[in-house]
Structure formats: structure tokens, C-alpha cells
């Protein structure tokens, strides 16, 4: 494959992952519907079995929206794209998700190993794999005040 094609694939994958993380953080289930193939497969380390179909995929994010998560920030890095043939791309990335809750915060990190393809002129996820490595629980007493500067001395 030509280097320009791979650069374009990388751009497409990064764009789709960025849209995904923003939509999750905004709790925008309707937006997530637009970037999920109707026959999407969701595989999560926290689930007993894969979820098949767009509605089953969206149920995860409906549960997230209905949870006690107040705010979230998902980030991806170390993106690697592979042309799987037939118009499908494999997209591997590391993720970090920070969520705030009434009793503190959580930092969850792991890996995505997704597949995406073009459908009706738009790139969508055909497979979403979420492998959580670990989650750190951070109690409210460990969090700095909201007005604390990131570069001032630590409060005592």
C-alpha cells in the first residue's frame, strides 16, 4: 500500500476515535449511533459475551449516561492502523478515561482494538474492542479543590 494511502487511513482512524471519545464524554447516544455500523460487534473485558448490533452497542452508553458519572474525559494515544483488506481498517490505540463521581474520581486505562469501514460515505466502527487494564479509584479527599492551580504548591 502506498504511504499516502496509509497516512489517509491513519487520519480517518484518528478522526473517528476523536469523535467517539467526544461523543462518549458528552453522553451523546444519538451521535454514537451515527458512528456505529448497524451490525457492530462490541467486545469488552467487563462483559461475559460480545454484544451484537447497534442497539446492544448503544446500551453500554445509555448505561454510562444513566450512571453516577458527572464528567468524563477519554483520551487515546499510540494509534496504529492496519489495512485489513476489503475496505476495513484495524485500529489499535491506548486509552485513558478519567471520570468524576459524587464520591471522587476514577482513572481507567487500557487498549482499544477496533475495526472500521466506510458505510454510505462515512467511516464507522464495525467492531469495538475495549480491554481495560486497570482502574484507579480516587477518593474525594485525594482531589484538589476545583479552583486549585496545576502549578501552585500542593495544598496542605
PDB file of N, CA and C in Angstrom, residues 77-118:
ATOM      1  N   UNK A  77      -4.126   7.402  22.499  1.00  0.00           N
ATOM      2  CA  UNK A  77      -2.751   7.632  22.085  1.00  0.00           C
ATOM      3  C   UNK A  77      -2.197   6.351  21.463  1.00  0.00           C
ATOM      4  N   UNK A  78      -0.996   6.427  20.936  1.00  0.00           N
ATOM      5  CA  UNK A  78      -0.292   5.276  20.356  1.00  0.00           C
ATOM      6  C   UNK A  78      -1.126   4.567  19.283  1.00  0.00           C
ATOM      7  N   UNK A  79      -1.724   5.356  18.433  1.00  0.00           N
ATOM      8  CA  UNK A  79      -2.598   4.848  17.378  1.00  0.00           C
ATOM      9  C   UNK A  79      -1.801   4.079  16.325  1.00  0.00           C
ATOM     10  N   UNK A  80      -2.311   2.922  15.979  1.00  0.00           N
ATOM     11  CA  UNK A  80      -1.711   2.102  14.923  1.00  0.00           C
ATOM     12  C   UNK A  80      -2.838   1.614  14.017  1.00  0.00           C
ATOM     13  N   UNK A  81      -2.661   1.797  12.700  1.00  0.00           N
ATOM     14  CA  UNK A  81      -3.700   1.454  11.738  1.00  0.00           C
ATOM     15  C   UNK A  81      -3.169   0.393  10.781  1.00  0.00           C
ATOM     16  N   UNK A  82      -3.986  -0.615  10.532  1.00  0.00           N
ATOM     17  CA  UNK A  82      -3.641  -1.695   9.615  1.00  0.00           C
ATOM     18  C   UNK A  82      -4.753  -1.844   8.596  1.00  0.00           C
ATOM     19  N   UNK A  83      -4.382  -1.916   7.332  1.00  0.00           N
ATOM     20  CA  UNK A  83      -5.364  -2.184   6.281  1.00  0.00           C
ATOM     21  C   UNK A  83      -5.654  -3.677   6.298  1.00  0.00           C
ATOM     22  N   UNK A  84      -6.882  -4.043   6.653  1.00  0.00           N
ATOM     23  CA  UNK A  84      -7.280  -5.448   6.740  1.00  0.00           C
ATOM     24  C   UNK A  84      -7.820  -5.985   5.422  1.00  0.00           C
ATOM     25  N   UNK A  85      -7.889  -5.115   4.401  1.00  0.00           N
ATOM     26  CA  UNK A  85      -8.425  -5.523   3.113  1.00  0.00           C
ATOM     27  C   UNK A  85      -9.937  -5.398   3.079  1.00  0.00           C
ATOM     28  N   UNK A  86     -10.473  -5.370   1.898  1.00  0.00           N
ATOM     29  CA  UNK A  86     -11.918  -5.288   1.732  1.00  0.00           C
ATOM     30  C   UNK A  86     -12.521  -3.991   2.261  1.00  0.00           C
ATOM     31  N   UNK A  87     -11.707  -2.945   2.359  1.00  0.00           N
ATOM     32  CA  UNK A  87     -12.215  -1.662   2.829  1.00  0.00           C
ATOM     33  C   UNK A  87     -12.330  -1.547   4.336  1.00  0.00           C
ATOM     34  N   UNK A  88     -11.701  -2.471   5.057  1.00  0.00           N
ATOM     35  CA  UNK A  88     -11.753  -2.462   6.518  1.00  0.00           C
ATOM     36  C   UNK A  88     -10.384  -2.124   7.084  1.00  0.00           C
ATOM     37  N   UNK A  89     -10.381  -1.289   8.122  1.00  0.00           N
ATOM     38  CA  UNK A  89      -9.145  -0.921   8.802  1.00  0.00           C
ATOM     39  C   UNK A  89      -9.162  -1.463  10.222  1.00  0.00           C
ATOM     40  N   UNK A  90      -8.013  -1.959  10.667  1.00  0.00           N
ATOM     41  CA  UNK A  90      -7.819  -2.314  12.067  1.00  0.00           C
ATOM     42  C   UNK A  90      -7.216  -1.105  12.766  1.00  0.00           C
ATOM     43  N   UNK A  91      -7.751  -0.738  13.913  1.00  0.00           N
ATOM     44  CA  UNK A  91      -7.307   0.450  14.626  1.00  0.00           C
ATOM     45  C   UNK A  91      -7.001   0.065  16.073  1.00  0.00           C
ATOM     46  N   UNK A  92      -5.727   0.120  16.430  1.00  0.00           N
ATOM     47  CA  UNK A  92      -5.305  -0.177  17.798  1.00  0.00           C
ATOM     48  C   UNK A  92      -4.858   1.121  18.453  1.00  0.00           C
ATOM     49  N   UNK A  93      -5.216   1.296  19.718  1.00  0.00           N
ATOM     50  CA  UNK A  93      -4.828   2.500  20.453  1.00  0.00           C
ATOM     51  C   UNK A  93      -4.860   2.214  21.943  1.00  0.00           C
ATOM     52  N   UNK A  94      -4.104   3.014  22.683  1.00  0.00           N
ATOM     53  CA  UNK A  94      -4.192   3.016  24.138  1.00  0.00           C
ATOM     54  C   UNK A  94      -5.209   4.078  24.528  1.00  0.00           C
ATOM     55  N   UNK A  95      -5.886   3.880  25.656  1.00  0.00           N
ATOM     56  CA  UNK A  95      -6.812   4.907  26.122  1.00  0.00           C
ATOM     57  C   UNK A  95      -6.624   5.164  27.605  1.00  0.00           C
ATOM     58  N   UNK A  96      -7.013   6.369  27.998  1.00  0.00           N
ATOM     59  CA  UNK A  96      -7.112   6.770  29.394  1.00  0.00           C
ATOM     60  C   UNK A  96      -8.434   7.482  29.534  1.00  0.00           C
ATOM     61  N   UNK A  97      -9.235   7.055  30.493  1.00  0.00           N
ATOM     62  CA  UNK A  97     -10.525   7.691  30.763  1.00  0.00           C
ATOM     63  C   UNK A  97     -10.552   8.117  32.219  1.00  0.00           C
ATOM     64  N   UNK A  98     -10.818   9.389  32.432  1.00  0.00           N
ATOM     65  CA  UNK A  98     -10.948   9.922  33.782  1.00  0.00           C
ATOM     66  C   UNK A  98     -12.407  10.324  33.967  1.00  0.00           C
ATOM     67  N   UNK A  99     -13.024   9.815  35.020  1.00  0.00           N
ATOM     68  CA  UNK A  99     -14.416  10.135  35.298  1.00  0.00           C
ATOM     69  C   UNK A  99     -14.538  10.675  36.716  1.00  0.00           C
ATOM     70  N   UNK A 100     -15.446  11.635  36.896  1.00  0.00           N
ATOM     71  CA  UNK A 100     -15.727  12.133  38.237  1.00  0.00           C
ATOM     72  C   UNK A 100     -17.087  11.619  38.677  1.00  0.00           C
ATOM     73  N   UNK A 101     -17.184  11.379  39.985  1.00  0.00           N
ATOM     74  CA  UNK A 101     -18.368  10.796  40.613  1.00  0.00           C
ATOM     75  C   UNK A 101     -18.650  11.568  41.896  1.00  0.00           C
ATOM     76  N   UNK A 102     -19.823  11.430  42.477  1.00  0.00           N
ATOM     77  CA  UNK A 102     -20.120  12.160  43.714  1.00  0.00           C
ATOM     78  C   UNK A 102     -19.111  11.891  44.843  1.00  0.00           C
ATOM     79  N   UNK A 103     -18.505  10.707  44.843  1.00  0.00           N
ATOM     80  CA  UNK A 103     -17.584  10.344  45.927  1.00  0.00           C
ATOM     81  C   UNK A 103     -16.110  10.398  45.532  1.00  0.00           C
ATOM     82  N   UNK A 104     -15.792  10.945  44.370  1.00  0.00           N
ATOM     83  CA  UNK A 104     -14.398  11.019  43.948  1.00  0.00           C
ATOM     84  C   UNK A 104     -14.241  10.907  42.449  1.00  0.00           C
ATOM     85  N   UNK A 105     -13.194  10.210  42.042  1.00  0.00           N
ATOM     86  CA  UNK A 105     -12.901  10.075  40.614  1.00  0.00           C
ATOM     87  C   UNK A 105     -12.332   8.688  40.341  1.00  0.00           C
ATOM     88  N   UNK A 106     -12.276   8.355  39.070  1.00  0.00           N
ATOM     89  CA  UNK A 106     -11.674   7.098  38.618  1.00  0.00           C
ATOM     90  C   UNK A 106     -10.799   7.380  37.417  1.00  0.00           C
ATOM     91  N   UNK A 107      -9.683   6.702  37.361  1.00  0.00           N
ATOM     92  CA  UNK A 107      -8.820   6.724  36.178  1.00  0.00           C
ATOM     93  C   UNK A 107      -8.763   5.299  35.661  1.00  0.00           C
ATOM     94  N   UNK A 108      -9.223   5.114  34.434  1.00  0.00           N
ATOM     95  CA  UNK A 108      -9.254   3.785  33.816  1.00  0.00           C
ATOM     96  C   UNK A 108      -8.399   3.819  32.570  1.00  0.00           C
ATOM     97  N   UNK A 109      -7.549   2.819  32.407  1.00  0.00           N
ATOM     98  CA  UNK A 109      -6.705   2.777  31.218  1.00  0.00           C
ATOM     99  C   UNK A 109      -6.720   1.379  30.617  1.00  0.00           C
ATOM    100  N   UNK A 110      -6.417   1.348  29.315  1.00  0.00           N
ATOM    101  CA  UNK A 110      -6.424   0.076  28.616  1.00  0.00           C
ATOM    102  C   UNK A 110      -6.157   0.268  27.137  1.00  0.00           C
ATOM    103  N   UNK A 111      -6.724  -0.649  26.347  1.00  0.00           N
ATOM    104  CA  UNK A 111      -6.476  -0.644  24.908  1.00  0.00           C
ATOM    105  C   UNK A 111      -7.782  -0.824  24.133  1.00  0.00           C
ATOM    106  N   UNK A 112      -7.824  -0.158  22.993  1.00  0.00           N
ATOM    107  CA  UNK A 112      -8.864  -0.379  22.001  1.00  0.00           C
ATOM    108  C   UNK A 112      -8.229  -1.171  20.862  1.00  0.00           C
ATOM    109  N   UNK A 113      -8.941  -2.148  20.345  1.00  0.00           N
ATOM    110  CA  UNK A 113      -8.542  -2.873  19.140  1.00  0.00           C
ATOM    111  C   UNK A 113      -9.784  -2.979  18.265  1.00  0.00           C
ATOM    112  N   UNK A 114     -10.000  -1.939  17.480  1.00  0.00           N
ATOM    113  CA  UNK A 114     -11.246  -1.763  16.749  1.00  0.00           C
ATOM    114  C   UNK A 114     -11.096  -2.089  15.263  1.00  0.00           C
ATOM    115  N   UNK A 115     -12.235  -2.162  14.607  1.00  0.00           N
ATOM    116  CA  UNK A 115     -12.278  -2.238  13.151  1.00  0.00           C
ATOM    117  C   UNK A 115     -13.267  -1.192  12.673  1.00  0.00           C
ATOM    118  N   UNK A 116     -12.942  -0.597  11.544  1.00  0.00           N
ATOM    119  CA  UNK A 116     -13.814   0.428  10.963  1.00  0.00           C
ATOM    120  C   UNK A 116     -13.871   0.245   9.462  1.00  0.00           C
ATOM    121  N   UNK A 117     -14.965   0.722   8.890  1.00  0.00           N
ATOM    122  CA  UNK A 117     -15.163   0.631   7.442  1.00  0.00           C
ATOM    123  C   UNK A 117     -16.033   1.800   7.002  1.00  0.00           C
ATOM    124  N   UNK A 118     -16.011   2.047   5.718  1.00  0.00           N
ATOM    125  CA  UNK A 118     -16.834   3.118   5.170  1.00  0.00           C
ATOM    126  C   UNK A 118     -18.221   2.572   4.850  1.00  0.00           C
TER     127      UNK A 118
END
